[in-house]
Amino acid sequence: MTTTIERSPAPVTSAGPSGPPPARTFRVARHSLALARRSLIKTLRTPEQLLDVTLQPVMFVVIFVYLLGGAISGSQTVYLEYLLPAIMVQSVMFASVATGFSLNTDVKKGVFDRFRSLPIARSAPLIGSVLGDLARFVVSIAVLLGFGYAIGFRIGTNPLTALAGCLLVIFFASAITWIFVLLGVIMREPGAVQGTAFLVLFPLTFGTNMMVPTDTLPGWLQAWVKINPVSDVMDAARALITGGPVGDTVTKSILWSIGIIVVFAPLAVRFYRRRV
Amino acid sequence: MSLAFQAEGLVKRFGKTTALAGIDLAAEQGSVLGVLGPNGAGKTTAVRILATLLRPDSGRATVGGHDVVKDAGAVRRLIGLTGQYASVDEDLTGTQNLVLIGELLDLRRRDAKVRAAELLDWFDLTEAANRPAKTYSGGMRRRLDLAASLVGRPAVIYLDEPTTGLDPAKREDMWGVVRSLVGDGSTVLLTTQYLDEADALADEISVIDHGKVIAHGTPAQLKQIAGGQTILVRPTDPARLAEVSGILAAVAQREPESPGRGVLTVPIDDDRAFPTVVRRIEEAGIGVMELSLRLPSLDEVFFTLTGKPATAEVAA
């Protein structure tokens, strides 16, 4: 600590760290991106954190296709085609829990105190976390498609439509992420975030037509599966990736995603602002 | 006179615990305010309110004239905060930590990198710049944390117990940093449980205990509260100790003590006693290695103010 640096005199009335502040929205976007890069660096530095988005869905595919596939649809290849797009939806939803979990850990540590003492929008750290973790969804989908291809899964539409299907799944997962971001800023312990998240996720992901068509289910369960938006997203993913009637599933998926974001993102920011 | 920050009657309760029971703090621009108190006195709560991280239950606080509650955004543009635990991101390298803060402060990425390099160099972290912060020692983390709070060249810097847990050499380094910040015109709020630290760095000290300011003044004024100064003499020739003892006894009207070999001390009440002692020792032709007028330590001040030693409170 021998060298000194050039420091301009700092009068208390100084306007801030740089010149005129750019437009507000632009600043929020830029700060969010800087914070998203932080999340991304953290993910890359600890790749073992990606186990839940890579190995876990692959295991699900193996279990369902080879253990149950034959019994359920008589052919493992046919069943794989039915199951894989739905497993994609399930795996990114499970992956989104980690965002709330790590956010909760961050808030408890001092790092977020620093962010909160900076002249940035309160929403920026939350948006940054959600954006940064999009990478986890991409990895998960890539691994599933790669593994699926190795065991005989083929895209039934065309690459562009399939890509649109993947993007739809990612968009829906980023909406779901806001639910766990909200849990992350409300809950006291990271463990509580995870516990509550799974309570939410099991009925949402398994209570769908993921494994078997809806009409094979008992009536009360059919009622739930039909109102569960995750069923729509799974159907939309199947239609766009393996082919089949799209119907209104894509529209419904997009509307649900927007609806979830509109409700949960402002709530999360509000609770984050109030959190001491 | 212009105040860099001012807090008036701050009250903060957490459930049934009253952390702040109506506290006033203020510092002039370019000065260091030392907030001295034992653990649990409310130091951190006061800093968090001034840093816009907490809202007071009552009372108000301004930084650079901006209200910390109503105009928190303007306050955040002026402040830098270093907590008692280093709030750096452990997975990020030193450079990445500082560049991130720079970008959040609207520096262009290139400028943020330049600023990061500058600060890393200043804090002797250049060699560790590209290692994740989790590989840093405690002292390095603390330095990185302080560097992070300086990225935006804040006008007001809060240092919440910046040297707690640092070894003595690192403490001296940190003190040097604080002095150079003030030399550059920043205002510093320094909380500490170390009385010598407040003494060494602060222009004015607010002593707080149980959420209240129990004394405020310059270090010298606070020491006067505890009363009495002490003269210390160490003659070059130990054989002349008896003569020195005679002079001290005659001036101070009480028997000197010998706290160490070859050293004599005597408490005095009169400001003129010290020059008299100096003159008489000179007249007697006695050479001295050490001759000083010592104010009471802040430990003694704290004891006088609270009726209990600060260290006992810290252990509680």
Coordinates of C-alpha atoms in Angstrom, one line a residue:
Chain A
M1 CA 0.0 0.0 0.0
T2 CA 2.7 2.4 -0.8
T3 CA 1.7 3.8 -4.1
T4 CA -1.0 6.4 -4.2
I5 CA -3.6 6.8 -6.9
E6 CA -4.9 9.8 -8.5
R7 CA -8.1 10.7 -6.8
S8 CA -10.2 13.7 -7.7
P9 CA -11.3 15.8 -4.7
A10 CA -14.7 14.5 -3.7
P11 CA -17.1 17.2 -2.6
V12 CA -20.3 15.9 -0.9
T13 CA -22.4 17.7 -3.6
S14 CA -20.9 15.7 -6.5
A15 CA -23.6 14.5 -8.9
G16 CA -22.4 10.9 -8.9
P17 CA -19.9 8.6 -10.4
S18 CA -20.4 9.6 -14.0
G19 CA -21.9 12.3 -16.1
P20 CA -25.6 12.7 -16.9
P21 CA -27.5 9.5 -16.0
P22 CA -28.8 7.7 -19.1
A23 CA -32.4 6.9 -19.5
R24 CA -33.8 4.9 -16.6
T25 CA -34.9 1.7 -18.5
F26 CA -31.6 1.6 -20.3
R27 CA -29.7 1.8 -17.0
V28 CA -31.8 -1.0 -15.4
A29 CA -31.1 -3.2 -18.5
R30 CA -27.4 -2.5 -18.4
H31 CA -27.1 -3.1 -14.6
S32 CA -29.2 -6.3 -14.9
L33 CA -26.9 -7.6 -17.7
A34 CA -23.8 -6.8 -15.6
L35 CA -25.3 -8.8 -12.7
A36 CA -26.4 -11.5 -15.1
R37 CA -22.7 -11.9 -16.1
R38 CA -21.9 -12.3 -12.4
S39 CA -24.4 -15.2 -12.1
L40 CA -22.9 -16.7 -15.2
I41 CA -19.4 -16.5 -13.9
K42 CA -20.5 -18.2 -10.7
T43 CA -22.1 -21.0 -12.7
L44 CA -19.1 -21.5 -14.9
R45 CA -16.7 -21.5 -11.9
T46 CA -18.7 -24.3 -10.1
P47 CA -19.8 -26.6 -12.9
E48 CA -20.9 -29.2 -10.4
Q49 CA -23.9 -26.9 -9.8
L50 CA -25.0 -28.0 -13.2
L51 CA -25.6 -31.6 -12.2
D52 CA -29.2 -30.9 -11.4
V53 CA -29.8 -29.7 -15.0
T54 CA -27.8 -32.3 -16.7
L55 CA -27.5 -35.7 -15.0
Q56 CA -30.9 -35.5 -13.3
P57 CA -33.1 -35.1 -16.4
V58 CA -31.0 -37.8 -18.2
M59 CA -31.7 -40.1 -15.3
F60 CA -35.4 -39.4 -15.6
V61 CA -35.4 -40.2 -19.3
V62 CA -33.6 -43.5 -18.6
I63 CA -35.9 -44.5 -15.8
F64 CA -39.1 -43.6 -17.6
V65 CA -38.2 -44.8 -21.1
Y66 CA -36.5 -48.1 -20.3
L67 CA -38.3 -49.0 -17.1
L68 CA -41.8 -47.9 -18.0
G69 CA -41.8 -47.0 -21.7
G70 CA -42.4 -50.5 -23.0
A71 CA -45.3 -51.1 -20.6
I72 CA -46.8 -47.6 -21.2
S73 CA -46.8 -47.4 -25.0
G74 CA -45.4 -50.7 -26.1
S75 CA -42.4 -49.1 -27.8
Q76 CA -39.5 -47.3 -26.2
T77 CA -38.9 -45.2 -29.3
V78 CA -42.5 -44.1 -29.5
Y79 CA -42.6 -43.4 -25.8
L80 CA -39.3 -41.4 -26.0
E81 CA -40.8 -39.2 -28.6
Y82 CA -43.8 -38.5 -26.3
L83 CA -41.8 -38.1 -23.1
L84 CA -38.6 -36.1 -24.0
P85 CA -40.2 -32.7 -24.8
A86 CA -42.2 -33.0 -21.6
I87 CA -39.1 -33.9 -19.6
M88 CA -37.4 -30.8 -21.1
V89 CA -40.2 -28.7 -19.5
Q90 CA -39.9 -30.5 -16.2
S91 CA -36.1 -30.2 -16.0
V92 CA -36.0 -26.5 -16.7
M93 CA -38.7 -26.0 -14.1
F94 CA -36.6 -27.9 -11.5
A95 CA -33.6 -25.9 -12.6
S96 CA -35.3 -22.7 -11.9
V97 CA -35.4 -23.5 -8.2
A98 CA -31.6 -22.9 -8.0
T99 CA -32.1 -19.2 -8.8
G100 CA -34.3 -18.6 -5.7
F101 CA -31.9 -20.8 -3.6
S102 CA -28.8 -18.9 -4.6
L103 CA -30.5 -15.5 -4.3
N104 CA -31.5 -16.4 -0.7
T105 CA -27.9 -17.3 0.0
D106 CA -26.7 -14.1 -1.5
V107 CA -29.1 -11.9 0.4
K108 CA -28.0 -13.6 3.7
K109 CA -24.4 -12.9 2.9
G110 CA -23.1 -9.4 2.6
V111 CA -22.9 -9.2 -1.2
F112 CA -26.4 -7.9 -1.6
D113 CA -25.8 -5.2 1.0
R114 CA -23.2 -3.8 -1.4
F115 CA -25.7 -3.9 -4.3
R116 CA -28.4 -2.3 -2.1
S117 CA -26.0 0.6 -1.2
L118 CA -25.4 1.4 -4.9
P119 CA -27.5 3.8 -6.9
I120 CA -29.1 1.0 -9.0
A121 CA -32.7 -0.1 -9.4
R122 CA -33.9 -2.5 -6.8
S123 CA -35.1 -4.8 -9.6
A124 CA -31.6 -5.1 -11.2
P125 CA -30.1 -7.8 -8.9
L126 CA -33.2 -9.9 -9.3
I127 CA -33.5 -9.5 -13.1
G128 CA -29.8 -10.2 -13.3
S129 CA -30.1 -13.5 -11.4
V130 CA -33.0 -14.6 -13.6
L131 CA -31.2 -13.7 -16.8
G132 CA -27.9 -15.2 -15.7
D133 CA -29.6 -18.5 -15.0
L134 CA -31.1 -18.8 -18.4
A135 CA -27.8 -20.4 -19.3
R136 CA -28.7 -23.3 -17.0
F137 CA -31.9 -23.9 -19.0
V138 CA -30.0 -23.8 -22.3
V139 CA -27.5 -26.4 -21.0
S140 CA -30.3 -28.6 -19.7
I141 CA -32.1 -28.6 -23.0
A142 CA -28.9 -29.2 -25.0
V143 CA -28.0 -32.1 -22.8
L144 CA -31.4 -33.7 -23.1
L145 CA -31.6 -33.3 -26.9
G146 CA -28.1 -34.6 -27.2
F147 CA -28.8 -37.6 -25.0
G148 CA -32.1 -38.1 -26.7
Y149 CA -30.5 -38.1 -30.1
A150 CA -28.0 -40.8 -29.0
I151 CA -30.8 -43.1 -27.9
G152 CA -33.0 -42.6 -31.0
F153 CA -34.9 -39.3 -30.5
R154 CA -35.4 -37.3 -33.7
I155 CA -36.8 -33.9 -34.3
G156 CA -40.1 -34.4 -36.2
T157 CA -40.6 -30.9 -37.5
N158 CA -37.8 -28.7 -38.8
P159 CA -34.9 -27.1 -36.9
L160 CA -36.4 -23.6 -36.8
T161 CA -39.7 -24.8 -35.4
A162 CA -37.9 -27.0 -32.9
L163 CA -35.8 -24.1 -31.9
A164 CA -39.0 -22.0 -31.3
G165 CA -40.2 -24.9 -29.1
C166 CA -37.0 -24.8 -27.0
L167 CA -37.3 -21.0 -26.7
L168 CA -40.9 -21.3 -25.6
V169 CA -39.8 -23.8 -22.9
I170 CA -37.0 -21.4 -21.8
F171 CA -39.4 -18.5 -21.7
F172 CA -41.9 -20.4 -19.5
A173 CA -39.1 -21.5 -17.2
S174 CA -37.9 -18.0 -16.8
A175 CA -41.5 -17.0 -15.8
I176 CA -41.6 -19.8 -13.2
T177 CA -38.2 -18.6 -11.9
W178 CA -39.9 -15.5 -10.6
I179 CA -42.0 -17.6 -8.3
F180 CA -38.8 -19.0 -6.7
V181 CA -37.2 -15.6 -6.7
L182 CA -40.1 -14.4 -4.6
L183 CA -39.6 -17.4 -2.3
G184 CA -35.9 -16.6 -2.2
V185 CA -36.4 -13.1 -1.0
I186 CA -39.2 -14.0 1.5
M187 CA -37.8 -17.1 3.1
R188 CA -35.2 -17.1 5.9
E189 CA -33.2 -20.2 4.9
P190 CA -32.1 -21.5 1.6
G191 CA -33.3 -25.0 2.7
A192 CA -36.8 -23.6 3.2
V193 CA -36.7 -22.2 -0.3
Q194 CA -35.9 -25.6 -1.7
G195 CA -38.4 -27.5 0.4
T196 CA -41.3 -25.2 -0.5
A197 CA -40.2 -25.1 -4.2
F198 CA -40.5 -28.9 -4.4
L199 CA -43.9 -28.8 -2.8
V200 CA -45.0 -26.5 -5.6
L201 CA -43.1 -28.3 -8.4
F202 CA -44.3 -31.9 -7.9
P203 CA -48.0 -31.3 -8.5
L204 CA -47.2 -28.8 -11.3
T205 CA -44.8 -31.1 -13.2
F206 CA -46.1 -34.6 -12.4
G207 CA -49.7 -33.6 -12.4
T208 CA -49.6 -33.3 -16.2
N209 CA -49.7 -35.4 -19.3
M210 CA -45.9 -35.7 -19.1
M211 CA -45.9 -39.5 -18.8
V212 CA -49.3 -40.6 -20.0
P213 CA -52.1 -39.0 -22.0
T214 CA -54.7 -37.2 -20.0
D215 CA -57.6 -39.5 -21.0
T216 CA -56.0 -42.4 -19.2
L217 CA -56.2 -40.7 -15.8
P218 CA -59.0 -40.8 -13.2
G219 CA -61.6 -38.0 -13.6
W220 CA -60.4 -35.7 -10.7
L221 CA -56.9 -35.9 -11.9
Q222 CA -57.9 -35.1 -15.4
A223 CA -59.6 -31.9 -14.1
W224 CA -56.3 -30.8 -12.6
V225 CA -54.1 -31.8 -15.5
K226 CA -56.4 -29.8 -17.8
I227 CA -56.2 -26.6 -15.9
N228 CA -52.5 -27.0 -15.1
P229 CA -50.6 -24.7 -17.5
V230 CA -47.6 -27.0 -17.5
S231 CA -49.7 -29.5 -19.5
D232 CA -50.1 -26.8 -22.2
V233 CA -46.4 -26.0 -22.3
M234 CA -45.6 -29.7 -22.6
D235 CA -48.1 -30.2 -25.4
A236 CA -46.7 -27.1 -27.2
A237 CA -43.2 -28.4 -26.8
R238 CA -44.3 -31.8 -28.3
A239 CA -46.1 -30.1 -31.2
L240 CA -43.2 -27.8 -32.1
I241 CA -40.4 -30.4 -31.6
T242 CA -41.8 -33.7 -32.6
G243 CA -44.8 -32.6 -34.6
G244 CA -48.5 -32.8 -34.2
P245 CA -51.4 -30.4 -33.7
V246 CA -50.3 -27.1 -32.1
G247 CA -53.8 -25.9 -31.4
D248 CA -54.0 -23.1 -28.9
T249 CA -51.2 -24.6 -26.7
V250 CA -48.5 -22.1 -27.8
T251 CA -50.7 -19.1 -27.3
K252 CA -51.8 -20.4 -23.9
S253 CA -48.2 -21.1 -22.9
I254 CA -47.1 -17.6 -23.8
L255 CA -50.1 -16.0 -22.0
W256 CA -49.5 -18.1 -18.9
S257 CA -45.8 -17.1 -18.9
I258 CA -46.6 -13.4 -19.2
G259 CA -49.2 -13.7 -16.5
I260 CA -46.8 -15.4 -14.1
I261 CA -44.2 -12.7 -14.7
V262 CA -46.6 -9.9 -14.3
V263 CA -47.8 -11.2 -11.0
F264 CA -44.6 -12.5 -9.4
A265 CA -41.8 -10.2 -10.6
P266 CA -43.3 -7.0 -9.1
L267 CA -44.1 -9.0 -5.9
A268 CA -40.5 -10.3 -5.6
V269 CA -39.1 -6.8 -6.2
R270 CA -41.4 -5.4 -3.6
F271 CA -40.5 -7.9 -0.9
Y272 CA -36.8 -7.5 -1.8
R273 CA -37.1 -3.8 -1.3
R274 CA -38.7 -4.3 2.1
R275 CA -36.3 -7.0 3.3
V276 CA -34.0 -5.8 6.0
Chain B
M1 CA -19.2 24.9 8.1
S2 CA -20.9 22.2 6.0
L3 CA -21.9 18.8 7.3
A4 CA -21.2 15.8 5.2
F5 CA -23.8 13.8 7.1
Q6 CA -26.1 14.3 10.0
A7 CA -28.4 12.1 12.0
E8 CA -30.9 13.4 14.5
G9 CA -32.7 11.4 17.1
L10 CA -32.5 8.0 15.3
V11 CA -34.5 5.3 16.9
K12 CA -34.5 1.7 15.7
R13 CA -36.1 -1.3 17.3
F14 CA -35.8 -4.9 16.3
G15 CA -38.8 -6.6 18.0
K16 CA -38.3 -6.0 21.7
T17 CA -34.6 -5.0 21.3
T18 CA -33.9 -1.3 21.0
A19 CA -30.8 -1.0 18.9
L20 CA -30.9 2.8 18.7
A21 CA -32.5 4.9 21.4
G22 CA -32.4 8.4 19.8
I23 CA -28.9 8.9 18.5
D24 CA -27.3 12.1 17.0
L25 CA -24.3 11.9 14.8
A26 CA -22.7 14.5 12.5
A27 CA -19.4 15.1 10.7
E28 CA -18.0 18.0 8.8
Q29 CA -16.8 17.5 5.3
G30 CA -13.4 16.1 5.1
S31 CA -13.3 14.9 8.7
V32 CA -13.3 11.6 10.4
L33 CA -16.0 10.8 12.9
G34 CA -15.2 7.9 15.2
V35 CA -18.1 6.0 16.6
L36 CA -16.8 4.2 19.5
G37 CA -18.6 1.6 21.5
P38 CA -18.7 -2.0 22.6
N39 CA -20.4 -4.8 20.6
G40 CA -24.1 -4.4 20.5
A41 CA -24.0 -0.7 21.2
G42 CA -25.8 0.1 18.0
K43 CA -22.9 1.1 15.8
T44 CA -23.7 -1.1 12.8
T45 CA -27.4 -0.2 13.0
A46 CA -26.5 3.5 12.8
V47 CA -24.3 2.9 9.8
R48 CA -26.9 0.8 8.0
I49 CA -29.4 3.6 8.4
L50 CA -27.0 6.2 7.1
A51 CA -26.2 3.8 4.2
T52 CA -29.9 3.5 3.3
L53 CA -30.0 -0.2 4.1
L54 CA -32.4 0.3 7.0
R55 CA -35.2 2.8 7.7
P56 CA -35.2 4.4 11.1
D57 CA -38.4 4.0 13.2
S58 CA -38.1 7.7 14.0
G59 CA -35.6 10.5 13.7
R60 CA -34.0 11.6 10.4
A61 CA -30.7 11.5 8.7
T62 CA -29.2 13.3 5.7
V63 CA -26.1 12.7 3.7
G64 CA -24.9 15.7 1.6
G65 CA -28.3 17.3 2.4
H66 CA -30.3 14.4 1.0
D67 CA -32.7 12.5 3.2
V68 CA -31.7 8.8 3.6
V69 CA -35.3 7.7 3.4
K70 CA -37.0 10.1 0.9
D71 CA -34.0 10.6 -1.3
A72 CA -32.1 7.3 -0.9
G73 CA -31.0 7.3 -4.6
A74 CA -29.1 10.6 -4.2
V75 CA -27.5 9.4 -1.0
R76 CA -26.4 6.2 -2.7
R77 CA -24.5 8.2 -5.2
L78 CA -22.4 9.8 -2.5
I79 CA -21.5 6.9 -0.2
G80 CA -19.2 3.9 -0.1
L81 CA -19.8 1.2 2.5
T82 CA -17.4 -1.4 4.0
G83 CA -19.1 -3.7 6.4
Q84 CA -17.5 -5.6 9.3
Y85 CA -17.7 -8.8 7.3
A86 CA -16.2 -8.5 3.9
S87 CA -19.0 -8.4 1.4
V88 CA -17.2 -9.5 -1.7
D89 CA -18.4 -12.2 -4.1
E90 CA -16.3 -15.2 -3.3
D91 CA -16.7 -16.9 -6.7
L92 CA -15.5 -13.7 -8.6
T93 CA -11.9 -12.7 -8.9
G94 CA -10.7 -9.5 -7.4
T95 CA -10.8 -7.8 -10.8
Q96 CA -14.3 -9.2 -11.6
N97 CA -15.6 -7.9 -8.2
L98 CA -14.4 -4.4 -8.8
V99 CA -15.3 -4.2 -12.5
L100 CA -18.9 -5.3 -11.6
I101 CA -19.2 -2.5 -9.1
G102 CA -17.8 -0.1 -11.6
E103 CA -20.3 -1.1 -14.2
L104 CA -23.1 -0.8 -11.7
L105 CA -21.8 2.8 -11.1
D106 CA -22.3 3.5 -14.8
L107 CA -18.6 3.4 -15.7
R108 CA -17.9 2.2 -19.2
R109 CA -16.5 -1.4 -19.1
R110 CA -13.0 -0.1 -20.2
D111 CA -13.0 2.6 -17.5
A112 CA -14.2 0.1 -14.9
K113 CA -11.3 -2.1 -15.7
V114 CA -8.8 0.8 -15.4
R115 CA -10.3 1.8 -12.1
A116 CA -10.2 -1.8 -10.9
A117 CA -6.5 -2.1 -11.8
E118 CA -5.8 1.1 -10.0
L119 CA -7.5 0.1 -6.8
L120 CA -6.0 -3.4 -6.9
D121 CA -2.6 -1.9 -7.2
W122 CA -3.2 0.5 -4.3
F123 CA -4.3 -2.3 -2.1
D124 CA -1.5 -4.6 -3.0
L125 CA -3.8 -7.1 -4.7
T126 CA -2.4 -7.0 -8.2
E127 CA -0.9 -10.4 -7.9
A128 CA -4.1 -11.9 -6.7
A129 CA -6.2 -9.9 -9.2
N130 CA -7.2 -12.9 -11.3
R131 CA -7.8 -15.4 -8.4
P132 CA -11.3 -16.0 -7.0
A133 CA -11.8 -14.1 -3.8
K134 CA -12.4 -17.3 -1.9
T135 CA -8.7 -18.0 -2.1
Y136 CA -7.9 -14.7 -0.4
S137 CA -6.8 -14.4 3.2
G138 CA -8.9 -12.5 5.7
G139 CA -6.8 -9.3 5.3
M140 CA -6.9 -9.5 1.5
R141 CA -10.7 -9.9 1.5
R142 CA -11.0 -6.9 3.8
R143 CA -8.8 -4.9 1.4
L144 CA -10.8 -6.0 -1.6
D145 CA -14.0 -5.0 0.2
L146 CA -12.6 -1.6 1.0
A147 CA -11.5 -1.2 -2.6
A148 CA -15.0 -2.1 -3.8
S149 CA -16.4 0.7 -1.7
L150 CA -14.0 3.2 -3.2
V151 CA -14.7 2.4 -6.9
G152 CA -17.1 5.3 -7.3
R153 CA -14.8 7.8 -5.4
P154 CA -17.5 8.3 -2.8
A155 CA -17.6 11.6 -0.9
V156 CA -18.7 9.9 2.3
I157 CA -17.2 6.5 3.3
Y158 CA -18.6 4.3 6.1
L159 CA -16.1 1.9 7.6
D160 CA -17.8 -0.4 9.9
E161 CA -15.2 -1.9 12.1
P162 CA -12.6 -2.1 9.3
T163 CA -9.8 -3.6 11.4
T164 CA -11.7 -6.1 13.6
G165 CA -9.8 -9.3 13.3
L166 CA -6.8 -7.9 11.5
D167 CA -3.3 -8.4 12.8
P168 CA -1.5 -5.3 14.1
A169 CA 0.6 -4.7 10.9
K170 CA -2.6 -4.9 8.7
R171 CA -4.3 -2.5 11.1
E172 CA -1.6 0.0 10.6
D173 CA -2.0 -0.4 6.8
M174 CA -5.7 0.2 7.1
W175 CA -5.1 3.3 9.2
G176 CA -2.8 4.6 6.5
V177 CA -5.6 4.1 3.9
V178 CA -8.1 6.0 6.1
R179 CA -5.7 8.9 6.5
S180 CA -5.1 9.1 2.7
L181 CA -8.8 9.0 2.0
V182 CA -9.4 12.0 4.3
G183 CA -6.3 13.7 2.8
D184 CA -8.2 13.5 -0.6
G185 CA -11.2 15.2 0.8
S186 CA -13.5 12.4 1.7
T187 CA -15.5 12.3 4.9
V188 CA -15.2 9.1 6.9
L189 CA -17.5 7.5 9.5
L190 CA -15.4 4.9 11.3
T191 CA -17.0 2.6 13.8
T192 CA -14.6 0.8 16.2
Q193 CA -14.4 -1.0 19.5
Y194 CA -10.7 -0.1 19.6
L195 CA -10.1 3.0 21.6
D196 CA -6.7 3.6 20.3
E197 CA -8.0 3.4 16.7
A198 CA -10.5 6.1 17.3
D199 CA -7.8 8.1 19.0
A200 CA -5.4 7.7 16.1
L201 CA -7.8 8.5 13.3
A202 CA -10.8 10.5 14.4
D203 CA -11.2 14.2 14.5
E204 CA -14.2 13.9 16.7
I205 CA -15.5 10.9 18.6
S206 CA -19.1 9.9 19.6
V207 CA -19.0 7.3 22.3
I208 CA -22.2 5.2 22.2
D209 CA -23.5 2.6 24.5
H210 CA -26.9 0.9 24.5
G211 CA -28.1 2.9 21.5
K212 CA -27.3 6.4 22.9
V213 CA -24.5 8.8 22.5
I214 CA -23.0 9.1 26.0
A215 CA -20.2 11.5 25.1
H216 CA -19.0 13.5 22.1
G217 CA -15.9 15.6 21.5
T218 CA -12.4 15.6 20.2
P219 CA -10.1 12.8 21.5
A220 CA -8.4 15.4 23.7
Q221 CA -11.7 16.6 25.1
L222 CA -12.8 13.1 25.9
K223 CA -9.6 12.4 27.7
Q224 CA -10.1 15.5 29.8
I225 CA -13.4 14.1 30.9
A226 CA -11.5 11.3 32.6
G227 CA -9.4 14.0 34.1
G228 CA -5.7 14.3 35.0
Q229 CA -2.6 14.1 32.8
T230 CA 0.5 12.2 33.6
I231 CA 4.1 13.2 33.3
L232 CA 6.6 10.5 32.3
V233 CA 10.3 10.9 32.7
R234 CA 13.2 8.5 31.8
P235 CA 16.6 9.9 32.7
T236 CA 19.5 8.8 30.5
D237 CA 21.5 7.9 33.6
P238 CA 19.5 5.6 35.9
A239 CA 21.6 6.7 38.8
R240 CA 19.9 10.1 38.8
L241 CA 16.4 8.6 39.2
A242 CA 16.3 9.7 42.9
E243 CA 16.9 13.3 41.9
V244 CA 14.2 13.2 39.2
S245 CA 11.8 11.7 41.8
G246 CA 12.6 14.6 44.1
I247 CA 11.8 17.2 41.4
L248 CA 8.5 15.4 40.4
A249 CA 7.4 15.1 44.0
A250 CA 8.1 18.8 44.7
V251 CA 6.1 20.0 41.6
A252 CA 3.2 17.5 41.7
Q253 CA 2.9 17.4 45.4
R254 CA 2.7 13.7 45.4
E255 CA 4.9 10.6 45.3
P256 CA 5.9 9.5 41.7
E257 CA 5.4 5.9 40.7
S258 CA 7.7 3.7 38.8
P259 CA 5.8 1.6 36.2
G260 CA 8.9 0.2 34.6
R261 CA 12.7 0.1 35.2
G262 CA 14.2 3.6 35.0
V263 CA 10.9 5.3 34.4
L264 CA 8.9 7.6 36.7
T265 CA 5.4 8.8 36.3
V266 CA 3.3 11.2 38.3
P267 CA -0.3 12.4 37.8
I268 CA -0.7 16.2 37.7
D269 CA -3.7 18.5 37.9
D270 CA -2.1 21.8 36.9
D271 CA -1.3 22.7 33.3
R272 CA 1.8 24.7 34.4
A273 CA 3.4 21.6 36.1
F274 CA 4.9 20.2 32.9
P275 CA 7.0 23.3 31.9
T276 CA 8.1 23.6 35.5
V277 CA 9.4 20.0 35.6
V278 CA 11.1 20.5 32.2
R279 CA 12.9 23.6 33.5
R280 CA 14.0 22.1 36.8
I281 CA 15.4 19.0 35.1
E282 CA 17.3 21.2 32.8
E283 CA 18.6 23.3 35.6
A284 CA 19.8 20.2 37.4
G285 CA 21.7 19.2 34.3
I286 CA 19.9 15.8 34.1
G287 CA 19.9 14.2 30.6
V288 CA 16.6 12.5 29.6
M289 CA 15.8 9.8 27.1
E290 CA 12.1 10.3 27.4
L291 CA 10.0 13.1 28.8
S292 CA 6.3 13.4 28.0
L293 CA 2.9 14.6 29.1
R294 CA 0.4 11.8 28.6
L295 CA -3.4 12.2 28.4
P296 CA -5.4 9.3 29.9
S297 CA -6.2 6.5 27.5
L298 CA -9.7 6.2 26.0
D299 CA -10.1 3.0 28.0
E300 CA -10.0 5.2 31.1
V301 CA -12.5 7.6 29.5
F302 CA -14.9 4.8 28.7
F303 CA -14.7 3.6 32.3
T304 CA -15.4 7.0 33.6
L305 CA -18.4 7.5 31.4
T306 CA -20.1 4.1 31.8
G307 CA -18.7 3.0 35.2
K308 CA -17.6 -0.2 33.6
P309 CA -14.6 -1.2 31.6
A310 CA -15.2 -1.4 27.8
T311 CA -13.5 -4.7 27.6
A312 CA -15.8 -6.4 30.0
E313 CA -18.8 -5.3 27.9
V314 CA -17.1 -6.6 24.7
A315 CA -16.8 -10.0 26.3
A316 CA -20.5 -10.0 27.3

